[in-house]
mmCIF file of C-alpha atoms in Angstrom:
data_model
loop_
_atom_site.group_PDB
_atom_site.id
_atom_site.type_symbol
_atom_site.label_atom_id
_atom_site.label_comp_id
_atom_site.label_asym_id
_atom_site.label_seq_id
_atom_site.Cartn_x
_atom_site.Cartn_y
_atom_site.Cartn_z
ATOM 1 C CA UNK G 1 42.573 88.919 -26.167
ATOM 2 C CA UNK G 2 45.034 89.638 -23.048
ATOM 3 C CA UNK G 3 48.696 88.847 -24.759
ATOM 4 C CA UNK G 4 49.936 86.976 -21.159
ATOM 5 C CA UNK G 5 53.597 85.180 -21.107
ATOM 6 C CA UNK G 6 51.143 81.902 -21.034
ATOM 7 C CA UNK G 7 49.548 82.855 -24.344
ATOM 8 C CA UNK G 8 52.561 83.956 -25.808
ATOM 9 C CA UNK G 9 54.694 80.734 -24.761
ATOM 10 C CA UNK G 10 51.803 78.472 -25.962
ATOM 11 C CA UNK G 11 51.814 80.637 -29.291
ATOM 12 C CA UNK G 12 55.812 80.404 -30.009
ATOM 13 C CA UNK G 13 55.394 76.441 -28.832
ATOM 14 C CA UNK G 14 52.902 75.748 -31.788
ATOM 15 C CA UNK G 15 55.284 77.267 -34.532
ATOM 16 C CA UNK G 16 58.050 75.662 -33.518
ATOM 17 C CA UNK G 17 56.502 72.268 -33.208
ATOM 18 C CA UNK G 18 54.202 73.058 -36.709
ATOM 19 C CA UNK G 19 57.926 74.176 -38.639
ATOM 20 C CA UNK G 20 59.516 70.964 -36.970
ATOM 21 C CA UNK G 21 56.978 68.967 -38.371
ATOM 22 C CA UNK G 22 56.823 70.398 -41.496
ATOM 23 C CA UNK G 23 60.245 70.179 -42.145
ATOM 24 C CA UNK G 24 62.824 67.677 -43.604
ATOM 25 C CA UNK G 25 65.214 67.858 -41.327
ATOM 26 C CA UNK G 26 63.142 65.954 -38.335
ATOM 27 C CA UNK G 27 64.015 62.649 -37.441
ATOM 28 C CA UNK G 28 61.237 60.157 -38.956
ATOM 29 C CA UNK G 29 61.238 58.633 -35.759
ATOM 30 C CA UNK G 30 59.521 62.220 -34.179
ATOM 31 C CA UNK G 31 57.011 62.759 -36.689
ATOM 32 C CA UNK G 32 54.043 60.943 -35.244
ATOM 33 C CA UNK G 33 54.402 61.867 -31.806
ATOM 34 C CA UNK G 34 55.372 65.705 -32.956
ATOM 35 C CA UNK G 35 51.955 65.508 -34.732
ATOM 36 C CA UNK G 36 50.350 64.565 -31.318
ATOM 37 C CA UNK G 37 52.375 67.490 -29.746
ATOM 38 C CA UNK G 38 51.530 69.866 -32.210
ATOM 39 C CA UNK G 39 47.505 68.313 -31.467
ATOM 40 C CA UNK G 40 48.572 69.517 -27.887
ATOM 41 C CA UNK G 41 49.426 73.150 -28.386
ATOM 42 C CA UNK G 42 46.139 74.073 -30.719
ATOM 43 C CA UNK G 43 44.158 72.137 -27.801
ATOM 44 C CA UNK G 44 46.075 74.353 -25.472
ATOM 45 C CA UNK G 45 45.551 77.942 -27.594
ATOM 46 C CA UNK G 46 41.944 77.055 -28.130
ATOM 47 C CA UNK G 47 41.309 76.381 -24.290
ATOM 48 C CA UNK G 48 43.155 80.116 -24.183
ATOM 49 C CA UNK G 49 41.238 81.686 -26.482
ATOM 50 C CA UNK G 50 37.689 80.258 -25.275
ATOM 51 C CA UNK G 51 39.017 80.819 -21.442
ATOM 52 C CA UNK G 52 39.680 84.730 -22.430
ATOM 53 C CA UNK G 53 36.468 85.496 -24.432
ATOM 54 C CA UNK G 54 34.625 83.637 -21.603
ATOM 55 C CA UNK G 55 36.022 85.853 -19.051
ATOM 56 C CA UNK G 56 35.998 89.259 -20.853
ATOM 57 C CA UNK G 57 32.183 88.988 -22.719
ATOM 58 C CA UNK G 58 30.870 87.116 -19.465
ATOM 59 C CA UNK G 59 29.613 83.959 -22.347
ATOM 60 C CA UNK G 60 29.138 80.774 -21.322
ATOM 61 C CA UNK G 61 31.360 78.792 -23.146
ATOM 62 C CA UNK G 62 31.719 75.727 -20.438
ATOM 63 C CA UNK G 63 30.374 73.251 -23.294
ATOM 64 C CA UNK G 64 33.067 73.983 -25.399
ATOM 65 C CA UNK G 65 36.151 74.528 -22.383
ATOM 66 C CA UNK G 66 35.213 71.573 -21.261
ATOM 67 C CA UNK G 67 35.686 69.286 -24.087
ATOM 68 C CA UNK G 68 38.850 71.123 -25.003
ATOM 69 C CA UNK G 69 40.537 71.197 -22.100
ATOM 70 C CA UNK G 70 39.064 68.560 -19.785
ATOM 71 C CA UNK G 71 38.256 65.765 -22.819
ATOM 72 C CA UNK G 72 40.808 66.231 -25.592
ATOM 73 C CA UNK G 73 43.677 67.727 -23.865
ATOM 74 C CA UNK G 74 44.012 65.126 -21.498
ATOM 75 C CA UNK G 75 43.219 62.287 -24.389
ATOM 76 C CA UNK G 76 45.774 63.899 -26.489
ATOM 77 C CA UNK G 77 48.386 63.994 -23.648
ATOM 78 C CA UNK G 78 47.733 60.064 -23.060
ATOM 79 C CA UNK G 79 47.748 59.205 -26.723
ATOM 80 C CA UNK G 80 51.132 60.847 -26.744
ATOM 81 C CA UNK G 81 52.218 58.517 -24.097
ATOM 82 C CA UNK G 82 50.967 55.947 -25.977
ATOM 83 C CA UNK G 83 53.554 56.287 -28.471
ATOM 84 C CA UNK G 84 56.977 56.711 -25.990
ATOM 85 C CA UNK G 85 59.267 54.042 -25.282
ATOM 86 C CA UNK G 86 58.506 52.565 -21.977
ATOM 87 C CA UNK G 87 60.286 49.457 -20.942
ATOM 88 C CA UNK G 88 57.927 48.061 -19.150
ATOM 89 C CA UNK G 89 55.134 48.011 -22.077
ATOM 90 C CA UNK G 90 52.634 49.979 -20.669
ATOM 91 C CA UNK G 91 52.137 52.291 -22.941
ATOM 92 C CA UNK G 92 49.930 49.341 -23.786
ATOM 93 C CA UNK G 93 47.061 50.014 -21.459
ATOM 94 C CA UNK G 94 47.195 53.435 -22.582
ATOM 95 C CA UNK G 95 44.167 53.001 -25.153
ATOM 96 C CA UNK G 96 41.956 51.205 -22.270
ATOM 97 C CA UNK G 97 42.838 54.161 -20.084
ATOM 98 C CA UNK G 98 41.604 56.097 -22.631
ATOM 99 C CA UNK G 99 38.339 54.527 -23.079
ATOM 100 C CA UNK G 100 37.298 54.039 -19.424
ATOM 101 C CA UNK G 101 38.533 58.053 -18.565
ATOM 102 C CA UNK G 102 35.864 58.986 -21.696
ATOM 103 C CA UNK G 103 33.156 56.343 -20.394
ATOM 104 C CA UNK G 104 33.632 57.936 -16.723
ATOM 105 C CA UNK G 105 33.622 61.346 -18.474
ATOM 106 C CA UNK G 106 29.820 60.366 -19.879
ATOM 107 C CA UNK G 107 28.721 59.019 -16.772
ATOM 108 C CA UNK G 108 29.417 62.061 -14.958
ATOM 109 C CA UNK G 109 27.906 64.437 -17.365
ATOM 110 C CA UNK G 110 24.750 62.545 -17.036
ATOM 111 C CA UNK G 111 24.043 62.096 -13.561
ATOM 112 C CA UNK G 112 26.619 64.087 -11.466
ATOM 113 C CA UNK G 113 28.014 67.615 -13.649
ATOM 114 C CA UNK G 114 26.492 68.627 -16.223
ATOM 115 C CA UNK G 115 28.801 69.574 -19.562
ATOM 116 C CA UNK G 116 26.994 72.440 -20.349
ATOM 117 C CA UNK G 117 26.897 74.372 -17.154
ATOM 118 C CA UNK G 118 30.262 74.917 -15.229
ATOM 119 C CA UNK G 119 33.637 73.150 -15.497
ATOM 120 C CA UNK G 120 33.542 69.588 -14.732
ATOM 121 C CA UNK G 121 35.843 69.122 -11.372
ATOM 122 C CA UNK G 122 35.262 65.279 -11.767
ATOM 123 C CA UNK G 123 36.645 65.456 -15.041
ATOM 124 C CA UNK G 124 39.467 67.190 -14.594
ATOM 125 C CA UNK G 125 40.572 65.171 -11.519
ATOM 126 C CA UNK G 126 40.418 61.541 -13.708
ATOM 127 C CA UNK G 127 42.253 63.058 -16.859
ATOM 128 C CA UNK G 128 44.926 65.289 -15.420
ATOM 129 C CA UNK G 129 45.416 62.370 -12.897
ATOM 130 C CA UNK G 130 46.065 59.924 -15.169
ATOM 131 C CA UNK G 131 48.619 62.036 -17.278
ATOM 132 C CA UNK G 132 50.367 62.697 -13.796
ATOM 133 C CA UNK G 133 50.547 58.621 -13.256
ATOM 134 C CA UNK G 134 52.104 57.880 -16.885
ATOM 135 C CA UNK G 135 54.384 60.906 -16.941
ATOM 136 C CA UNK G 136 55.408 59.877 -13.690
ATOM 137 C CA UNK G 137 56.329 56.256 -14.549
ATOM 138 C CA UNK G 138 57.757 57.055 -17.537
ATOM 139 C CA UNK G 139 59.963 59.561 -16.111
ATOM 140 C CA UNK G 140 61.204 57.086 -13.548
ATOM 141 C CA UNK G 141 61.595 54.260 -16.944
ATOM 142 C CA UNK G 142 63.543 56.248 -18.659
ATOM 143 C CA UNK G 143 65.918 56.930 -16.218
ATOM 144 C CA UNK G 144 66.277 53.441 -16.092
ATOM 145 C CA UNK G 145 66.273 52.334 -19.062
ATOM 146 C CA UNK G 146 69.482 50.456 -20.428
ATOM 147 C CA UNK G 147 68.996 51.370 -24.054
ATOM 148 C CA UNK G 148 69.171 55.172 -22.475
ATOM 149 C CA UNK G 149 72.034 54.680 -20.208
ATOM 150 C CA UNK G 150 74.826 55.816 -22.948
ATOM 151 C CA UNK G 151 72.763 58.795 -24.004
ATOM 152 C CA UNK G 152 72.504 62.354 -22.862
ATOM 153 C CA UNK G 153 68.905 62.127 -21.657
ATOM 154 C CA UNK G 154 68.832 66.505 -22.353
ATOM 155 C CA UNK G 155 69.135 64.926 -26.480
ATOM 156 C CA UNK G 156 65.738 63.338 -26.023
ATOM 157 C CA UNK G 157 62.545 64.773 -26.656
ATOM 158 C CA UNK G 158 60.514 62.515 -24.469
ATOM 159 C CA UNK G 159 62.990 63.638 -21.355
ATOM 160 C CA UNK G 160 61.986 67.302 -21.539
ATOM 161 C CA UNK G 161 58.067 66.251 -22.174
ATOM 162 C CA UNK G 162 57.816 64.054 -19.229
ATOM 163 C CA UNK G 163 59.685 66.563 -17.099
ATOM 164 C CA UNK G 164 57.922 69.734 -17.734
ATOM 165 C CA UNK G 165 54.550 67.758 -18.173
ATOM 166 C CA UNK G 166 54.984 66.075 -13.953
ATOM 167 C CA UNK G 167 55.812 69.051 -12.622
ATOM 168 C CA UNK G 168 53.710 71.342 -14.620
ATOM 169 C CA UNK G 169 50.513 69.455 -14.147
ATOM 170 C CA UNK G 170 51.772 68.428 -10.968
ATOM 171 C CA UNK G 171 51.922 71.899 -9.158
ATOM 172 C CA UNK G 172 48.631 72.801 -11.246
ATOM 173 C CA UNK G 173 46.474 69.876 -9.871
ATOM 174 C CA UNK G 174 47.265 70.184 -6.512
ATOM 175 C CA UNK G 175 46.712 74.249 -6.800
ATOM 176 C CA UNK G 176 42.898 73.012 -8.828
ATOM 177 C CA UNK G 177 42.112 70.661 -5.410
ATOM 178 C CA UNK G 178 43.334 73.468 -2.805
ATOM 179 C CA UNK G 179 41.083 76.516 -4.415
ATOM 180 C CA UNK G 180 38.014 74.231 -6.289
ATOM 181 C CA UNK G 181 37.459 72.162 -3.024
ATOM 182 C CA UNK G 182 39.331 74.428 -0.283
ATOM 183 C CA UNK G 183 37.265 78.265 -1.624
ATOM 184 C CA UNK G 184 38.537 80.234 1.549
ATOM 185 C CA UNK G 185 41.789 79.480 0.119
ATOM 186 C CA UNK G 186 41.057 81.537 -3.048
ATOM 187 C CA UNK G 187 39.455 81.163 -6.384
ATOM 188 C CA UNK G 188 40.888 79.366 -9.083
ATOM 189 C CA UNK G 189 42.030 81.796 -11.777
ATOM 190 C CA UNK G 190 42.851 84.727 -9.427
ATOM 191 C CA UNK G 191 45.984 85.480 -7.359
ATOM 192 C CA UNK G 192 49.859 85.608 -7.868
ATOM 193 C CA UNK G 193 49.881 81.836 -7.125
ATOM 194 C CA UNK G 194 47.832 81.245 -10.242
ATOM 195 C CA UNK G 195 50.092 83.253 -12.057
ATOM 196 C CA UNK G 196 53.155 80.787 -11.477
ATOM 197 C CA UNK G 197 51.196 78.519 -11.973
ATOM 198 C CA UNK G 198 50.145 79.820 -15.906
ATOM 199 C CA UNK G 199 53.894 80.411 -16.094
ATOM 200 C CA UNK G 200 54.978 77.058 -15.986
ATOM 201 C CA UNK G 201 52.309 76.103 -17.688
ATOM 202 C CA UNK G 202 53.281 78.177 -20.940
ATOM 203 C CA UNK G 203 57.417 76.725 -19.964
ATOM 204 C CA UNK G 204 55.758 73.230 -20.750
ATOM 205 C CA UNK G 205 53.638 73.943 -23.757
ATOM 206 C CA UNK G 206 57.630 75.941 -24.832
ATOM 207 C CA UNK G 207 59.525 73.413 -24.363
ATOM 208 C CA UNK G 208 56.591 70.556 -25.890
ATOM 209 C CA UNK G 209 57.407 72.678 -29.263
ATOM 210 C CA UNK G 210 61.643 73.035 -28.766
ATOM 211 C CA UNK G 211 62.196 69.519 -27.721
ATOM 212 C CA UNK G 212 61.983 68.017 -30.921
ATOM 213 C CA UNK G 213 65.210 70.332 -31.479
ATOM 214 C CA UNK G 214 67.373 68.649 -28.361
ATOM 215 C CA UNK G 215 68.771 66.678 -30.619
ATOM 216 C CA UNK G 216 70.068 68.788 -33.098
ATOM 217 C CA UNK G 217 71.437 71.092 -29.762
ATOM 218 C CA UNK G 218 72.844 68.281 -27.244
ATOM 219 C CA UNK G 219 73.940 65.682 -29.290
ATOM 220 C CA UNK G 220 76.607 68.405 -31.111
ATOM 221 C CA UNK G 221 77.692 69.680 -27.751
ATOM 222 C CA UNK G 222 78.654 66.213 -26.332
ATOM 223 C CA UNK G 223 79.831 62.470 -27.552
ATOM 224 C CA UNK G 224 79.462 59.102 -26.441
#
């Protein structure tokens, strides 16, 4: 396996979330959602891993990338959203959101793309889209949040996740319309754009495993 800056980011990100968790120095309030973060990273080095052997030994793996990376990631990202603090309760509707994205997930592997056979565009348009529309609310709640408005938002975990995760996923979904749907762009997978795009990719899956330290850094370096 190809040792890329995206492998090795998503690598560091999963020890650094697994000692957080494992330690007693975390705040209590962290520990579920670092479990769902640390759920994130294996998701993410497993997608890797399967991704790389796929493309080296020519296998077909698309059964397995598929519910990896287009089922679980996405359902882990949303049951991580689940769990943060939005004002406006809607981390409520998250497990409904949940349920119809797997339902619509079924109904297009049995009539429209088929698991087994290539990746599932469909798929990856209703799951990635619908972390992009919580991360993007949140982002805006917790700006405006009162119980936030006396606190360094750089101290807060859920600041850097919902950051790196819109624009991540952001500039990634648009670049997974332009090449799937748009081929005389380019291919998906190939090209210095994808590159950027696999380096912030790795930033995000960094910083998901250092932002349960923010507070230990940014809460020392400033007072309120």
């Amino acid at each position: 396996m190809q040792l890329s800056f995206y492998l090795i980011a998503i690598i560091l990100g999963t020890l650094f979330s697994g000692i957080y968790l494992l330690s007693q120095s975390g705040q209590k309030q962290y520990k579920r959602i670092s479990s769902l973060v640390l759920l994130i990273l294996i998701i993410g080095l497993l997608s890797e891993a399967i991704w790389n052997y796929t493309v080296a030994y020519g296998k077909n793996n698309c059964l397995l990338y598929n519910i990896l990376y287009l089922y679980l990631r996405p359902t882990a990202m949303l049951l991580l959203y689940s769990q943060l603090p939005y004002s406006c309760h809607l981390q409520k509707k998250v497990l409904p959101t949940i349920a119809g994205f797997l339902l619509l997930g079924l109904l297009n592997s049995l009539f429209l793309q088929s698991i087994f056979a290539d990746i599932q565009s469909y798929t990856y348009l209703i799951g990635h889209g619908l972390v992009l529309f919580y991360s993007l609310i949140f982002f805006k709640d917790i700006l405006r949040q009162g119980q936030f408005k006396d606190t360094n938002l750089l101290s807060l975990p859920y600041f850097w996740m919902a950051s790196l995760v819109l624009f991540s996923f952001g500039e990634s979904y648009i670049f997974f319309i332009l090449t799937y749907y748009f081929p005389s762009l380019g291919t998906y997978g190939m090209g210095h754009v994808f590159q950027w795009v696999q380096f912030f990719g790795g930033i995000m899956y960094l910083s998901f495993g250092l932002s349960f330290y923010a507070p230990m850094i940014f809460n020392r370096r400033y007072s309120y």
